[in-house]
C-alpha cells in the first residue's frame, strides 16, 4: 500500500488487495486472480464506510 502526502481518512474503512478467493486458468492451471497494490495519491480523501 502506498499513500501520498496529505490524505484524509474517515472511519470504518476496509482495504485489502484481494478477496481471498483463488481463480485458476483451466489450461495453464495458474492463478488468474492476483491481488494488486493499493495506491492512494496526494490529497486524496477516503470517505466513511468504504471497502477498497
PDB file of N, CA and C in Angstrom, residues 20-43:
ATOM      1  N   UNK A  20      -9.592 -13.051  -1.300  1.00  0.00           N
ATOM      2  CA  UNK A  20      -9.390 -14.334  -0.652  1.00  0.00           C
ATOM      3  C   UNK A  20      -9.869 -15.535  -1.455  1.00  0.00           C
ATOM      4  N   UNK A  21     -10.428 -15.289  -2.635  1.00  0.00           N
ATOM      5  CA  UNK A  21     -10.888 -16.379  -3.492  1.00  0.00           C
ATOM      6  C   UNK A  21      -9.899 -16.562  -4.638  1.00  0.00           C
ATOM      7  N   UNK A  22      -9.403 -17.770  -4.791  1.00  0.00           N
ATOM      8  CA  UNK A  22      -8.456 -18.050  -5.865  1.00  0.00           C
ATOM      9  C   UNK A  22      -9.210 -18.507  -7.109  1.00  0.00           C
ATOM     10  N   UNK A  23      -8.895 -17.917  -8.242  1.00  0.00           N
ATOM     11  CA  UNK A  23      -9.462 -18.318  -9.526  1.00  0.00           C
ATOM     12  C   UNK A  23      -8.295 -18.803 -10.378  1.00  0.00           C
ATOM     13  N   UNK A  24      -8.437 -20.008 -10.943  1.00  0.00           N
ATOM     14  CA  UNK A  24      -7.362 -20.594 -11.737  1.00  0.00           C
ATOM     15  C   UNK A  24      -7.770 -20.719 -13.196  1.00  0.00           C
ATOM     16  N   UNK A  25      -6.799 -20.534 -14.080  1.00  0.00           N
ATOM     17  CA  UNK A  25      -6.990 -20.741 -15.504  1.00  0.00           C
ATOM     18  C   UNK A  25      -6.975 -22.253 -15.755  1.00  0.00           C
ATOM     19  N   UNK A  26      -7.977 -22.758 -16.432  1.00  0.00           N
ATOM     20  CA  UNK A  26      -8.072 -24.211 -16.659  1.00  0.00           C
ATOM     21  C   UNK A  26      -6.924 -24.756 -17.500  1.00  0.00           C
ATOM     22  N   UNK A  27      -6.547 -24.015 -18.540  1.00  0.00           N
ATOM     23  CA  UNK A  27      -5.498 -24.521 -19.443  1.00  0.00           C
ATOM     24  C   UNK A  27      -4.125 -24.497 -18.793  1.00  0.00           C
ATOM     25  N   UNK A  28      -3.750 -23.351 -18.233  1.00  0.00           N
ATOM     26  CA  UNK A  28      -2.403 -23.231 -17.668  1.00  0.00           C
ATOM     27  C   UNK A  28      -2.320 -23.695 -16.217  1.00  0.00           C
ATOM     28  N   UNK A  29      -3.471 -23.806 -15.557  1.00  0.00           N
ATOM     29  CA  UNK A  29      -3.545 -24.155 -14.146  1.00  0.00           C
ATOM     30  C   UNK A  29      -2.824 -23.154 -13.260  1.00  0.00           C
ATOM     31  N   UNK A  30      -2.653 -21.930 -13.768  1.00  0.00           N
ATOM     32  CA  UNK A  30      -2.035 -20.863 -12.985  1.00  0.00           C
ATOM     33  C   UNK A  30      -3.130 -19.985 -12.390  1.00  0.00           C
ATOM     34  N   UNK A  31      -2.793 -19.344 -11.290  1.00  0.00           N
ATOM     35  CA  UNK A  31      -3.748 -18.473 -10.628  1.00  0.00           C
ATOM     36  C   UNK A  31      -4.022 -17.248 -11.498  1.00  0.00           C
ATOM     37  N   UNK A  32      -5.302 -16.952 -11.735  1.00  0.00           N
ATOM     38  CA  UNK A  32      -5.705 -15.832 -12.582  1.00  0.00           C
ATOM     39  C   UNK A  32      -6.118 -14.611 -11.768  1.00  0.00           C
ATOM     40  N   UNK A  33      -6.401 -14.792 -10.501  1.00  0.00           N
ATOM     41  CA  UNK A  33      -6.849 -13.677  -9.654  1.00  0.00           C
ATOM     42  C   UNK A  33      -5.752 -13.315  -8.664  1.00  0.00           C
ATOM     43  N   UNK A  34      -4.895 -12.412  -9.075  1.00  0.00           N
ATOM     44  CA  UNK A  34      -3.777 -11.989  -8.233  1.00  0.00           C
ATOM     45  C   UNK A  34      -4.044 -10.560  -7.771  1.00  0.00           C
ATOM     46  N   UNK A  35      -3.956 -10.341  -6.459  1.00  0.00           N
ATOM     47  CA  UNK A  35      -4.189  -9.009  -5.902  1.00  0.00           C
ATOM     48  C   UNK A  35      -3.164  -8.003  -6.394  1.00  0.00           C
ATOM     49  N   UNK A  36      -3.555  -6.764  -6.436  1.00  0.00           N
ATOM     50  CA  UNK A  36      -2.682  -5.668  -6.858  1.00  0.00           C
ATOM     51  C   UNK A  36      -2.431  -4.733  -5.678  1.00  0.00           C
ATOM     52  N   UNK A  37      -1.437  -3.869  -5.791  1.00  0.00           N
ATOM     53  CA  UNK A  37      -1.149  -2.887  -4.758  1.00  0.00           C
ATOM     54  C   UNK A  37      -2.219  -1.801  -4.740  1.00  0.00           C
ATOM     55  N   UNK A  38      -2.372  -1.178  -3.594  1.00  0.00           N
ATOM     56  CA  UNK A  38      -3.285  -0.040  -3.453  1.00  0.00           C
ATOM     57  C   UNK A  38      -2.436   1.219  -3.424  1.00  0.00           C
ATOM     58  N   UNK A  39      -2.773   2.196  -4.255  1.00  0.00           N
ATOM     59  CA  UNK A  39      -2.080   3.484  -4.276  1.00  0.00           C
ATOM     60  C   UNK A  39      -3.102   4.580  -4.016  1.00  0.00           C
ATOM     61  N   UNK A  40      -2.861   5.348  -2.967  1.00  0.00           N
ATOM     62  CA  UNK A  40      -3.713   6.492  -2.650  1.00  0.00           C
ATOM     63  C   UNK A  40      -2.855   7.726  -2.852  1.00  0.00           C
ATOM     64  N   UNK A  41      -3.231   8.574  -3.813  1.00  0.00           N
ATOM     65  CA  UNK A  41      -2.424   9.726  -4.201  1.00  0.00           C
ATOM     66  C   UNK A  41      -2.449  10.877  -3.214  1.00  0.00           C
ATOM     67  N   UNK A  42      -1.725  11.922  -3.550  1.00  0.00           N
ATOM     68  CA  UNK A  42      -1.642  13.118  -2.720  1.00  0.00           C
ATOM     69  C   UNK A  42      -3.017  13.779  -2.572  1.00  0.00           C
ATOM     70  N   UNK A  43      -3.324  14.221  -1.350  1.00  0.00           N
ATOM     71  CA  UNK A  43      -4.539  14.974  -1.091  1.00  0.00           C
ATOM     72  C   UNK A  43      -5.830  14.195  -1.309  1.00  0.00           C
TER      73      UNK A  43
END
